[in-house]
Amino acid sequence: MQLVVARIGRAHGIKGEVTVEVRTDEPELRLAPGAVLATEPAGAGPLTIETGRVHSGRLLLRFEGVRDRTAAEALRNTLLIAEVDPAELPEDPEEFYDHQLMDLDVVLADGTEIGRITEITHLPSQDLFIVERPDGSEVMIPFVEEIVAEIDLEAQRAVITPPPGLVDESQAVIDSSRDEDCEADDDGDEAPGAGKDA
């Protein structure tokens, strides 16, 4: 099974190093020197990692055969793809590979069905589940401990405890300052800007 483990960013320096956006919980395993990675687009690879180091909080990689800034810049936005045994599990029981989470049913603690995970988006601050609702609409669920209470791979479900408004917009808490603005406009006309998205 192939998994995207990183995306190449801009060139760093003049000796062929690149910054990478890490998309794996195990960069020390997937992005170690000697690792051979497929690429998307396929024509850019395969790439063999020659060196890796952390600089100012960013992972920098250099690939065999990439010796200057021009060659490094040509790789920008290329996805790095590792071949992973589908039976392989992360060392930490609280971590999961994307393929383990895809298609899980998403339910509330009381069993109410929300939908199923169709995509996982990796952001710098957190990961997001893209959940398709039964009516075809989508909702984004942050993959954080406060919201995702349980991942049960045997039952093929994720149990969530979302804050009001995350799943059902009708339960959203209304910003009181907007209510006060409307009350202040006592001539009965709609307050300027009311009803429009900011």
PDB file of C-alpha atoms in Angstrom:
ATOM      1  CA  MET A   1       0.000   0.000   0.000  1.00  0.00           C
ATOM      2  CA  GLN A   2       1.291   3.443  -0.904  1.00  0.00           C
ATOM      3  CA  LEU A   3       1.037   6.328   1.564  1.00  0.00           C
ATOM      4  CA  VAL A   4       1.933   9.985   1.082  1.00  0.00           C
ATOM      5  CA  VAL A   5       4.535  10.780   3.738  1.00  0.00           C
ATOM      6  CA  ALA A   6       5.625  14.305   2.760  1.00  0.00           C
ATOM      7  CA  ARG A   7       5.349  17.130   0.258  1.00  0.00           C
ATOM      8  CA  ILE A   8       8.470  18.883  -0.957  1.00  0.00           C
ATOM      9  CA  GLY A   9       8.547  22.626  -0.327  1.00  0.00           C
ATOM     10  CA  ARG A  10      10.998  25.252  -1.486  1.00  0.00           C
ATOM     11  CA  ALA A  11      14.717  24.842  -1.976  1.00  0.00           C
ATOM     12  CA  HIS A  12      16.964  25.658   0.995  1.00  0.00           C
ATOM     13  CA  GLY A  13      20.426  27.018   0.333  1.00  0.00           C
ATOM     14  CA  ILE A  14      22.451  26.259  -2.795  1.00  0.00           C
ATOM     15  CA  LYS A  15      23.470  22.613  -2.255  1.00  0.00           C
ATOM     16  CA  GLY A  16      20.232  20.842  -3.196  1.00  0.00           C
ATOM     17  CA  GLU A  17      18.414  20.705   0.135  1.00  0.00           C
ATOM     18  CA  VAL A  18      14.640  21.135   0.251  1.00  0.00           C
ATOM     19  CA  THR A  19      12.148  21.847   3.004  1.00  0.00           C
ATOM     20  CA  VAL A  20       9.428  19.238   3.396  1.00  0.00           C
ATOM     21  CA  GLU A  21       5.917  19.296   4.796  1.00  0.00           C
ATOM     22  CA  VAL A  22       5.815  16.073   6.832  1.00  0.00           C
ATOM     23  CA  ARG A  23       2.633  13.995   6.485  1.00  0.00           C
ATOM     24  CA  THR A  24       3.614  10.998   8.593  1.00  0.00           C
ATOM     25  CA  ASP A  25       3.765  10.439  12.336  1.00  0.00           C
ATOM     26  CA  GLU A  26       6.980   8.476  11.823  1.00  0.00           C
ATOM     27  CA  PRO A  27       9.338  10.758   9.871  1.00  0.00           C
ATOM     28  CA  GLU A  28      12.375   9.129  11.488  1.00  0.00           C
ATOM     29  CA  LEU A  29      11.300   5.853   9.830  1.00  0.00           C
ATOM     30  CA  ARG A  30       9.742   6.986   6.535  1.00  0.00           C
ATOM     31  CA  LEU A  31      12.128   9.884   5.771  1.00  0.00           C
ATOM     32  CA  ALA A  32      15.420   8.424   6.962  1.00  0.00           C
ATOM     33  CA  PRO A  33      18.621   8.508   4.886  1.00  0.00           C
ATOM     34  CA  GLY A  34      18.591   5.611   2.447  1.00  0.00           C
ATOM     35  CA  ALA A  35      14.794   5.544   2.081  1.00  0.00           C
ATOM     36  CA  VAL A  36      13.655   5.223  -1.532  1.00  0.00           C
ATOM     37  CA  LEU A  37      10.364   7.005  -2.204  1.00  0.00           C
ATOM     38  CA  ALA A  38       8.014   7.050  -5.151  1.00  0.00           C
ATOM     39  CA  THR A  39       6.719  10.455  -6.238  1.00  0.00           C
ATOM     40  CA  GLU A  40       3.667  12.189  -7.591  1.00  0.00           C
ATOM     41  CA  PRO A  41       4.184  13.206 -10.342  1.00  0.00           C
ATOM     42  CA  ALA A  42       5.876   9.869 -11.027  1.00  0.00           C
ATOM     43  CA  GLY A  43       8.384  11.431 -13.411  1.00  0.00           C
ATOM     44  CA  ALA A  44      10.144  13.218 -10.556  1.00  0.00           C
ATOM     45  CA  GLY A  45      11.219   9.975  -8.890  1.00  0.00           C
ATOM     46  CA  PRO A  46      11.912   7.628  -7.424  1.00  0.00           C
ATOM     47  CA  LEU A  47      13.993   9.675  -4.991  1.00  0.00           C
ATOM     48  CA  THR A  48      16.535   8.312  -2.516  1.00  0.00           C
ATOM     49  CA  ILE A  49      17.088  10.355   0.640  1.00  0.00           C
ATOM     50  CA  GLU A  50      20.774  11.129   1.115  1.00  0.00           C
ATOM     51  CA  THR A  51      20.669  13.341   4.211  1.00  0.00           C
ATOM     52  CA  GLY A  52      18.107  14.804   6.582  1.00  0.00           C
ATOM     53  CA  ARG A  53      18.293  17.407   9.324  1.00  0.00           C
ATOM     54  CA  VAL A  54      16.047  19.760  11.263  1.00  0.00           C
ATOM     55  CA  HIS A  55      16.651  23.490  10.811  1.00  0.00           C
ATOM     56  CA  SER A  56      14.506  26.133  12.580  1.00  0.00           C
ATOM     57  CA  GLY A  57      11.799  23.562  13.223  1.00  0.00           C
ATOM     58  CA  ARG A  58      11.613  22.420   9.574  1.00  0.00           C
ATOM     59  CA  LEU A  59      12.842  19.119   8.190  1.00  0.00           C
ATOM     60  CA  LEU A  60      15.389  19.538   5.401  1.00  0.00           C
ATOM     61  CA  LEU A  61      16.171  16.670   3.022  1.00  0.00           C
ATOM     62  CA  ARG A  62      18.738  16.206   0.277  1.00  0.00           C
ATOM     63  CA  PHE A  63      18.227  13.533  -2.366  1.00  0.00           C
ATOM     64  CA  GLU A  64      20.834  11.573  -4.284  1.00  0.00           C
ATOM     65  CA  GLY A  65      21.581  13.287  -7.583  1.00  0.00           C
ATOM     66  CA  VAL A  66      20.095  16.637  -6.512  1.00  0.00           C
ATOM     67  CA  ARG A  67      23.132  18.869  -6.120  1.00  0.00           C
ATOM     68  CA  ASP A  68      22.056  22.476  -6.620  1.00  0.00           C
ATOM     69  CA  ARG A  69      19.257  24.916  -5.922  1.00  0.00           C
ATOM     70  CA  THR A  70      17.853  24.713  -9.459  1.00  0.00           C
ATOM     71  CA  ALA A  71      17.409  20.928  -9.255  1.00  0.00           C
ATOM     72  CA  ALA A  72      15.935  21.236  -5.756  1.00  0.00           C
ATOM     73  CA  GLU A  73      13.470  23.933  -6.833  1.00  0.00           C
ATOM     74  CA  ALA A  74      12.303  21.707  -9.705  1.00  0.00           C
ATOM     75  CA  LEU A  75      11.011  19.232  -7.104  1.00  0.00           C
ATOM     76  CA  ARG A  76       8.763  21.774  -5.370  1.00  0.00           C
ATOM     77  CA  ASN A  77       5.241  20.480  -4.553  1.00  0.00           C
ATOM     78  CA  THR A  78       6.224  16.885  -5.385  1.00  0.00           C
ATOM     79  CA  LEU A  79       4.558  14.325  -3.095  1.00  0.00           C
ATOM     80  CA  LEU A  80       6.788  11.674  -1.513  1.00  0.00           C
ATOM     81  CA  ILE A  81       5.167   8.243  -1.325  1.00  0.00           C
ATOM     82  CA  ALA A  82       6.268   5.275   0.795  1.00  0.00           C
ATOM     83  CA  GLU A  83       5.330   1.646   0.265  1.00  0.00           C
ATOM     84  CA  VAL A  84       3.783   0.374   3.509  1.00  0.00           C
ATOM     85  CA  ASP A  85       2.600  -3.116   4.449  1.00  0.00           C
ATOM     86  CA  PRO A  86      -1.194  -2.790   5.028  1.00  0.00           C
ATOM     87  CA  ALA A  87      -0.850  -5.010   8.104  1.00  0.00           C
ATOM     88  CA  GLU A  88       1.770  -2.740   9.647  1.00  0.00           C
ATOM     89  CA  LEU A  89       0.620  -0.629  12.596  1.00  0.00           C
ATOM     90  CA  PRO A  90       2.201   2.456  14.207  1.00  0.00           C
ATOM     91  CA  GLU A  91       4.224   1.791  17.358  1.00  0.00           C
ATOM     92  CA  ASP A  92       2.027   4.122  19.426  1.00  0.00           C
ATOM     93  CA  PRO A  93      -1.462   2.592  19.933  1.00  0.00           C
ATOM     94  CA  GLU A  94      -2.914   6.116  19.923  1.00  0.00           C
ATOM     95  CA  GLU A  95      -1.643   6.761  16.380  1.00  0.00           C
ATOM     96  CA  PHE A  96      -3.174   5.579  13.121  1.00  0.00           C
ATOM     97  CA  TYR A  97      -2.268   5.496   9.471  1.00  0.00           C
ATOM     98  CA  ASP A  98      -4.616   7.301   7.115  1.00  0.00           C
ATOM     99  CA  HIS A  99      -5.669   4.059   5.419  1.00  0.00           C
ATOM    100  CA  GLN A 100      -6.849   2.686   8.792  1.00  0.00           C
ATOM    101  CA  LEU A 101      -9.168   5.672   9.291  1.00  0.00           C
ATOM    102  CA  MET A 102     -10.629   5.919   5.799  1.00  0.00           C
ATOM    103  CA  ASP A 103     -14.276   4.793   5.538  1.00  0.00           C
ATOM    104  CA  LEU A 104     -14.759   4.549   9.311  1.00  0.00           C
ATOM    105  CA  ASP A 105     -18.323   5.301  10.418  1.00  0.00           C
ATOM    106  CA  VAL A 106     -18.475   8.470  12.520  1.00  0.00           C
ATOM    107  CA  VAL A 107     -21.003   8.381  15.349  1.00  0.00           C
ATOM    108  CA  LEU A 108     -21.871  10.352  18.471  1.00  0.00           C
ATOM    109  CA  ALA A 109     -21.448   8.773  21.900  1.00  0.00           C
ATOM    110  CA  ASP A 110     -25.165   7.833  21.883  1.00  0.00           C
ATOM    111  CA  GLY A 111     -24.751   6.011  18.567  1.00  0.00           C
ATOM    112  CA  THR A 112     -26.260   8.725  16.346  1.00  0.00           C
ATOM    113  CA  GLU A 113     -24.803   8.359  12.863  1.00  0.00           C
ATOM    114  CA  ILE A 114     -22.924  11.379  11.512  1.00  0.00           C
ATOM    115  CA  GLY A 115     -21.405   9.883   8.354  1.00  0.00           C
ATOM    116  CA  ARG A 116     -18.191   8.246   7.184  1.00  0.00           C
ATOM    117  CA  ILE A 117     -14.615   9.464   6.771  1.00  0.00           C
ATOM    118  CA  THR A 118     -13.844  10.022   3.086  1.00  0.00           C
ATOM    119  CA  GLU A 119     -10.651  12.067   3.390  1.00  0.00           C
ATOM    120  CA  ILE A 120      -8.030  13.099   5.933  1.00  0.00           C
ATOM    121  CA  THR A 121      -6.465  16.538   5.596  1.00  0.00           C
ATOM    122  CA  HIS A 122      -3.145  17.218   7.306  1.00  0.00           C
ATOM    123  CA  LEU A 123      -2.790  20.835   8.430  1.00  0.00           C
ATOM    124  CA  PRO A 124       0.190  22.297  10.293  1.00  0.00           C
ATOM    125  CA  SER A 125      -1.839  22.698  13.490  1.00  0.00           C
ATOM    126  CA  GLN A 126      -3.964  19.525  13.373  1.00  0.00           C
ATOM    127  CA  ASP A 127      -5.474  16.850  11.160  1.00  0.00           C
ATOM    128  CA  LEU A 128      -9.066  17.004   9.903  1.00  0.00           C
ATOM    129  CA  PHE A 129     -11.504  14.221   9.081  1.00  0.00           C
ATOM    130  CA  ILE A 130     -13.631  15.072   6.045  1.00  0.00           C
ATOM    131  CA  VAL A 131     -16.891  13.275   6.839  1.00  0.00           C
ATOM    132  CA  GLU A 132     -19.579  12.658   4.236  1.00  0.00           C
ATOM    133  CA  ARG A 133     -23.068  12.910   5.729  1.00  0.00           C
ATOM    134  CA  PRO A 134     -25.902  10.583   4.633  1.00  0.00           C
ATOM    135  CA  ASP A 135     -27.407  13.477   2.635  1.00  0.00           C
ATOM    136  CA  GLY A 136     -24.164  13.918   0.666  1.00  0.00           C
ATOM    137  CA  SER A 137     -22.994  17.065   2.479  1.00  0.00           C
ATOM    138  CA  GLU A 138     -19.617  17.186   4.221  1.00  0.00           C
ATOM    139  CA  VAL A 139     -18.506  18.204   7.689  1.00  0.00           C
ATOM    140  CA  MET A 140     -14.935  18.712   8.920  1.00  0.00           C
ATOM    141  CA  ILE A 141     -14.037  17.124  12.253  1.00  0.00           C
ATOM    142  CA  PRO A 142     -10.728  18.122  13.893  1.00  0.00           C
ATOM    143  CA  PHE A 143      -8.821  14.966  14.865  1.00  0.00           C
ATOM    144  CA  VAL A 144      -8.087  16.105  18.411  1.00  0.00           C
ATOM    145  CA  GLU A 145      -8.559  14.284  21.703  1.00  0.00           C
ATOM    146  CA  GLU A 146     -11.232  16.728  22.909  1.00  0.00           C
ATOM    147  CA  ILE A 147     -13.498  15.852  19.966  1.00  0.00           C
ATOM    148  CA  VAL A 148     -12.554  12.344  18.797  1.00  0.00           C
ATOM    149  CA  ALA A 149     -13.238  10.259  21.895  1.00  0.00           C
ATOM    150  CA  GLU A 150     -12.511   6.815  20.453  1.00  0.00           C
ATOM    151  CA  ILE A 151     -11.213   5.079  17.349  1.00  0.00           C
ATOM    152  CA  ASP A 152     -12.488   1.487  17.270  1.00  0.00           C
ATOM    153  CA  LEU A 153     -10.881  -0.263  14.307  1.00  0.00           C
ATOM    154  CA  GLU A 154     -12.596  -3.580  15.080  1.00  0.00           C
ATOM    155  CA  ALA A 155     -16.038  -1.974  14.978  1.00  0.00           C
ATOM    156  CA  GLN A 156     -14.892   0.288  12.107  1.00  0.00           C
ATOM    157  CA  ARG A 157     -16.098   3.463  13.786  1.00  0.00           C
ATOM    158  CA  ALA A 158     -14.932   6.747  15.270  1.00  0.00           C
ATOM    159  CA  VAL A 159     -16.864   8.091  18.260  1.00  0.00           C
ATOM    160  CA  ILE A 160     -16.948  11.876  18.527  1.00  0.00           C
ATOM    161  CA  THR A 161     -18.091  14.372  21.167  1.00  0.00           C
ATOM    162  CA  PRO A 162     -18.358  17.565  19.095  1.00  0.00           C
ATOM    163  CA  PRO A 163     -18.936  21.028  20.577  1.00  0.00           C
ATOM    164  CA  PRO A 164     -22.287  22.677  19.759  1.00  0.00           C
ATOM    165  CA  GLY A 165     -22.489  23.775  16.142  1.00  0.00           C
ATOM    166  CA  LEU A 166     -19.654  21.638  14.757  1.00  0.00           C
ATOM    167  CA  VAL A 167     -21.942  18.968  13.322  1.00  0.00           C
ATOM    168  CA  ASP A 168     -25.354  20.666  13.550  1.00  0.00           C
ATOM    169  CA  GLU A 169     -25.270  24.375  12.708  1.00  0.00           C
ATOM    170  CA  SER A 170     -28.672  24.875  14.345  1.00  0.00           C
ATOM    171  CA  GLN A 171     -26.975  24.207  17.699  1.00  0.00           C
ATOM    172  CA  ALA A 172     -24.279  26.822  17.149  1.00  0.00           C
ATOM    173  CA  VAL A 173     -23.834  29.369  19.898  1.00  0.00           C
ATOM    174  CA  ILE A 174     -24.809  32.801  18.548  1.00  0.00           C
ATOM    175  CA  ASP A 175     -22.318  35.602  19.111  1.00  0.00           C
ATOM    176  CA  SER A 176     -24.001  37.872  21.676  1.00  0.00           C
ATOM    177  CA  SER A 177     -22.372  41.055  20.308  1.00  0.00           C
ATOM    178  CA  ARG A 178     -24.341  40.662  17.080  1.00  0.00           C
ATOM    179  CA  ASP A 179     -27.582  40.378  19.103  1.00  0.00           C
ATOM    180  CA  GLU A 180     -26.671  43.558  20.990  1.00  0.00           C
ATOM    181  CA  ASP A 181     -26.001  45.405  17.716  1.00  0.00           C
ATOM    182  CA  CYS A 182     -29.450  44.450  16.470  1.00  0.00           C
ATOM    183  CA  GLU A 183     -31.114  45.552  19.722  1.00  0.00           C
ATOM    184  CA  ALA A 184     -29.316  48.900  19.552  1.00  0.00           C
ATOM    185  CA  ASP A 185     -30.947  49.576  16.191  1.00  0.00           C
ATOM    186  CA  ASP A 186     -34.335  50.414  17.738  1.00  0.00           C
ATOM    187  CA  ASP A 187     -36.028  51.959  14.688  1.00  0.00           C
ATOM    188  CA  GLY A 188     -37.002  48.490  13.479  1.00  0.00           C
ATOM    189  CA  ASP A 189     -34.705  48.499  10.463  1.00  0.00           C
ATOM    190  CA  GLU A 190     -32.110  45.791  10.044  1.00  0.00           C
ATOM    191  CA  ALA A 191     -28.716  46.704  11.484  1.00  0.00           C
ATOM    192  CA  PRO A 192     -26.112  47.547   8.815  1.00  0.00           C
ATOM    193  CA  GLY A 193     -24.458  44.365   7.566  1.00  0.00           C
ATOM    194  CA  ALA A 194     -26.855  42.049   9.435  1.00  0.00           C
ATOM    195  CA  GLY A 195     -27.645  38.854   7.622  1.00  0.00           C
ATOM    196  CA  LYS A 196     -24.519  39.009   5.469  1.00  0.00           C
ATOM    197  CA  ASP A 197     -21.467  36.878   5.879  1.00  0.00           C
ATOM    198  CA  ALA A 198     -18.438  38.822   7.020  1.00  0.00           C
TER     199      ALA A 198
END
